[in-house]
C-alpha cells in the first residue's frame, strides 16, 4: 500500500492512494491524481507500484519532479524520502511489508458414491442410484440430472449436462423398468379397461 500526501497552496495535506501498476499525476482531468496548481504540468509524473518496488518518473514536466532537492527523470523510491512536483511539496507513505494472502479452501465438485454391489449413486444425489453414465467425463447421473435432446424427426436422446456427450444406461439400471412414455401409459390404461369388460 502506498499513499501520497499532497500539500498544495499551504493547506492541509490531502492523502491519495496509489494504484497497483501505474498512477498518473498532473493538472489534466485525465490523470489518476489531479493537482490544480500552476506549477504542475498537464501530465507531470507517474508512479509505478509493484509488490516490492515504487518507481517515480517525470513526464517531461515544465517545472520538474524532485526527490529531496535532486531533479529526477526516473528513480526507485525508498520509504522516508521527500518529493516535490513543481512547487508542490509531497510526502508519501509506502510499506514494503509482505502481503499475506489467506488460504482459500476450494470446494470440491460433488462426486458419486458407491452404494454397494457395484452400484454408483448420482453425482448430485448421493442416495439415488444412477441410471446413466457419461463415457466422456466419467460421471454417473440419475434420470433427473440428464438432459433430453429432442430433434425433429429423430428419437429423443439423453445427454450429459456437464459435457453434452450422449449418456448410456448403467448396468444396474438396465434390468429395471424404464419410465414409460405418456402414449405407453394411455395404451396400458386402455388395455386394462378392455380386459375388465
Short mmCIF file of C-alpha atoms in Angstrom, two decimals:
data_model
loop_
_atom_site.label_atom_id
_atom_site.label_comp_id
_atom_site.label_asym_id
_atom_site.label_seq_id
_atom_site.Cartn_x
_atom_site.Cartn_y
_atom_site.Cartn_z
CA UNK A 1 0.00 0.00 0.00
CA UNK A 2 1.27 3.45 -0.89
CA UNK A 3 -0.21 6.92 -0.28
CA UNK A 4 0.72 10.43 -1.28
CA UNK A 5 0.11 13.46 0.98
CA UNK A 6 -0.16 16.49 -1.29
CA UNK A 7 0.15 19.94 0.28
CA UNK A 8 -0.91 22.49 -2.33
CA UNK A 9 -1.23 26.24 -1.50
CA UNK A 10 -0.21 25.79 2.15
CA UNK A 11 -3.41 23.93 3.04
CA UNK A 12 -3.66 20.67 4.93
CA UNK A 13 -2.14 17.57 3.30
CA UNK A 14 -4.63 15.61 1.20
CA UNK A 15 -4.00 11.82 1.18
CA UNK A 16 -4.32 9.98 -2.15
CA UNK A 17 -3.91 6.21 -2.69
CA UNK A 18 -1.60 4.97 -5.44
CA UNK A 19 -2.90 2.27 -7.80
CA UNK A 20 -1.17 -1.04 -8.33
CA UNK A 21 0.73 -0.58 -11.57
CA UNK A 22 0.69 2.99 -12.93
CA UNK A 23 -0.72 6.11 -11.27
CA UNK A 24 -0.50 9.29 -13.35
CA UNK A 25 -0.25 12.70 -11.66
CA UNK A 26 -0.87 16.08 -13.27
CA UNK A 27 -3.14 19.09 -13.76
CA UNK A 28 -5.24 17.45 -16.51
CA UNK A 29 -8.54 15.77 -15.65
CA UNK A 30 -7.46 12.51 -17.33
CA UNK A 31 -4.82 11.86 -14.62
CA UNK A 32 -5.40 9.44 -11.74
CA UNK A 33 -4.38 12.14 -9.25
CA UNK A 34 -5.29 15.70 -10.29
CA UNK A 35 -3.39 18.61 -8.70
CA UNK A 36 -4.75 22.02 -9.68
CA UNK A 37 -1.66 24.17 -9.25
CA UNK A 38 0.04 26.43 -11.83
CA UNK A 39 3.48 24.82 -11.31
CA UNK A 40 2.11 21.35 -12.18
CA UNK A 41 2.17 20.25 -15.83
CA UNK A 42 -0.86 18.75 -17.54
CA UNK A 43 0.85 15.33 -17.35
CA UNK A 44 3.51 15.89 -14.70
CA UNK A 45 4.76 12.50 -13.47
CA UNK A 46 3.77 8.90 -12.84
CA UNK A 47 4.27 6.26 -10.16
CA UNK A 48 4.70 2.56 -10.83
CA UNK A 49 3.83 0.42 -7.81
CA UNK A 50 4.77 -3.26 -7.66
CA UNK A 51 4.94 -5.85 -4.90
CA UNK A 52 8.43 -4.78 -3.77
CA UNK A 53 9.16 -1.53 -5.62
CA UNK A 54 7.90 2.01 -6.16
CA UNK A 55 9.25 3.96 -9.13
CA UNK A 56 8.69 7.69 -9.83
CA UNK A 57 9.07 9.00 -13.40
CA UNK A 58 8.95 12.59 -14.60
CA UNK A 59 6.81 13.04 -17.76
CA UNK A 60 8.86 15.93 -19.24
CA UNK A 61 7.21 18.40 -16.86
CA UNK A 62 7.96 22.11 -17.20
CA UNK A 63 8.87 22.73 -13.53
CA UNK A 64 10.38 19.32 -12.76
CA UNK A 65 9.92 16.46 -10.31
CA UNK A 66 12.24 16.34 -7.31
CA UNK A 67 13.30 13.71 -4.79
CA UNK A 68 14.85 15.59 -1.89
CA UNK A 69 16.40 18.57 -3.76
CA UNK A 70 17.50 16.48 -6.74
CA UNK A 71 15.63 16.84 -10.06
CA UNK A 72 14.90 13.38 -11.43
CA UNK A 73 13.83 11.67 -14.65
CA UNK A 74 13.26 8.26 -13.05
CA UNK A 75 14.07 6.96 -9.59
CA UNK A 76 13.31 3.96 -7.42
CA UNK A 77 11.83 5.37 -4.19
CA UNK A 78 12.62 4.29 -0.64
CA UNK A 79 10.42 4.95 2.41
CA UNK A 80 11.13 8.31 4.10
CA UNK A 81 12.16 10.29 1.01
CA UNK A 82 10.57 13.71 0.37
CA UNK A 83 9.15 14.71 -3.02
CA UNK A 84 8.22 17.91 -4.82
CA UNK A 85 6.17 18.28 -8.00
CA UNK A 86 6.94 21.78 -9.38
CA UNK A 87 6.32 23.97 -6.30
CA UNK A 88 4.02 21.47 -4.53
CA UNK A 89 5.58 19.57 -1.61
CA UNK A 90 4.57 15.93 -1.32
CA UNK A 91 5.26 13.26 1.28
CA UNK A 92 4.50 9.61 0.78
CA UNK A 93 3.93 6.51 2.87
CA UNK A 94 4.87 3.17 1.46
CA UNK A 95 5.15 -0.10 3.27
CA UNK A 96 7.30 -2.91 1.93
CA UNK A 97 5.61 -5.33 4.30
CA UNK A 98 4.82 -8.66 2.74
CA UNK A 99 1.20 -9.11 1.77
CA UNK A 100 -0.35 -12.18 3.34
CA UNK A 101 -2.91 -13.82 1.10
CA UNK A 102 -5.30 -16.03 3.07
CA UNK A 103 -5.51 -19.65 2.05
CA UNK A 104 -8.86 -20.34 0.45
CA UNK A 105 -10.31 -23.81 0.60
CA UNK A 106 -11.65 -24.78 -2.80
CA UNK A 107 -14.99 -26.53 -2.62
CA UNK A 108 -14.79 -29.91 -4.32
CA UNK A 109 -17.27 -30.77 -7.01
CA UNK A 110 -19.83 -33.38 -5.95
CA UNK A 111 -18.92 -36.99 -6.69
CA UNK A 112 -20.81 -40.25 -6.99
CA UNK A 113 -20.77 -42.61 -4.00
CA UNK A 114 -20.51 -46.39 -4.03
CA UNK A 115 -23.90 -47.80 -2.96
CA UNK A 116 -22.63 -51.39 -2.80
CA UNK A 117 -22.93 -54.31 -5.25
CA UNK A 118 -21.07 -52.24 -7.85
CA UNK A 119 -23.86 -49.63 -7.96
CA UNK A 120 -22.92 -45.95 -8.04
CA UNK A 121 -25.08 -43.02 -6.93
CA UNK A 122 -25.91 -39.93 -8.98
CA UNK A 123 -23.16 -37.32 -8.61
CA UNK A 124 -25.62 -34.71 -7.26
CA UNK A 125 -27.96 -37.03 -5.34
CA UNK A 126 -25.72 -39.36 -3.32
CA UNK A 127 -28.58 -41.55 -2.06
CA UNK A 128 -30.17 -42.07 -5.51
CA UNK A 129 -28.80 -44.90 -7.69
CA UNK A 130 -27.56 -43.59 -11.02
CA UNK A 131 -29.29 -44.75 -14.19
CA UNK A 132 -26.95 -43.12 -16.70
CA UNK A 133 -23.19 -42.93 -17.24
CA UNK A 134 -21.24 -40.45 -19.37
CA UNK A 135 -18.26 -42.13 -21.05
CA UNK A 136 -16.63 -38.78 -21.87
CA UNK A 137 -16.46 -37.14 -18.42
CA UNK A 138 -16.97 -40.38 -16.43
CA UNK A 139 -19.93 -39.05 -14.40
CA UNK A 140 -22.85 -41.10 -13.06
CA UNK A 141 -26.25 -39.38 -13.26
CA UNK A 142 -29.86 -40.07 -12.33
CA UNK A 143 -32.60 -39.55 -14.93
CA UNK A 144 -33.47 -36.13 -13.46
CA UNK A 145 -29.92 -34.88 -13.92
CA UNK A 146 -29.62 -35.77 -17.61
CA UNK A 147 -30.77 -33.56 -20.47
CA UNK A 148 -33.33 -34.72 -23.04
CA UNK A 149 -32.47 -33.67 -26.58
CA UNK A 150 -35.46 -33.68 -28.95
CA UNK A 151 -34.64 -33.19 -32.63
CA UNK A 152 -37.49 -33.05 -35.15
CA UNK A 153 -37.93 -36.37 -36.91
CA UNK A 154 -35.48 -38.23 -34.63
CA UNK A 155 -35.94 -40.12 -31.39
CA UNK A 156 -35.07 -38.19 -28.24
CA UNK A 157 -31.76 -38.95 -26.58
CA UNK A 158 -30.25 -38.22 -23.20
CA UNK A 159 -27.05 -36.20 -22.85
CA UNK A 160 -24.67 -35.25 -20.05
CA UNK A 161 -25.37 -31.78 -18.58
CA UNK A 162 -21.64 -31.24 -17.99
CA UNK A 163 -20.09 -32.03 -21.37
CA UNK A 164 -23.08 -32.57 -23.70
CA UNK A 165 -21.98 -36.07 -24.73
CA UNK A 166 -24.58 -38.86 -25.07
CA UNK A 167 -25.05 -40.95 -21.91
CA UNK A 168 -25.51 -44.72 -21.66
CA UNK A 169 -27.69 -46.73 -19.30
CA UNK A 170 -25.80 -48.18 -16.36
CA UNK A 171 -25.63 -51.98 -16.00
CA UNK A 172 -27.65 -51.92 -12.76
CA UNK A 173 -30.39 -49.74 -14.29
CA UNK A 174 -30.91 -51.89 -17.42
CA UNK A 175 -32.89 -54.55 -15.56
CA UNK A 176 -35.30 -52.00 -14.02
CA UNK A 177 -38.45 -50.73 -15.70
CA UNK A 178 -37.77 -47.61 -17.68
CA UNK A 179 -40.08 -44.66 -17.29
CA UNK A 180 -42.95 -45.19 -19.69
CA UNK A 181 -43.99 -42.52 -22.18
CA UNK A 182 -47.41 -40.86 -21.96
CA UNK A 183 -48.62 -42.80 -25.02
CA UNK A 184 -47.41 -46.05 -23.41
CA UNK A 185 -49.34 -45.26 -20.24
CA UNK A 186 -52.51 -44.46 -22.25
CA UNK A 187 -52.24 -47.77 -24.15
CA UNK A 188 -51.73 -49.66 -20.89
CA UNK A 189 -54.78 -47.98 -19.28
CA UNK A 190 -56.92 -48.77 -22.36
CA UNK A 191 -55.86 -52.42 -22.38
CA UNK A 192 -56.80 -52.75 -18.70
CA UNK A 193 -60.23 -51.19 -19.44
CA UNK A 194 -60.81 -53.64 -22.30
CA UNK A 195 -59.92 -56.63 -20.06
CA UNK A 196 -62.42 -55.52 -17.39
CA UNK A 197 -65.32 -55.54 -19.89
#
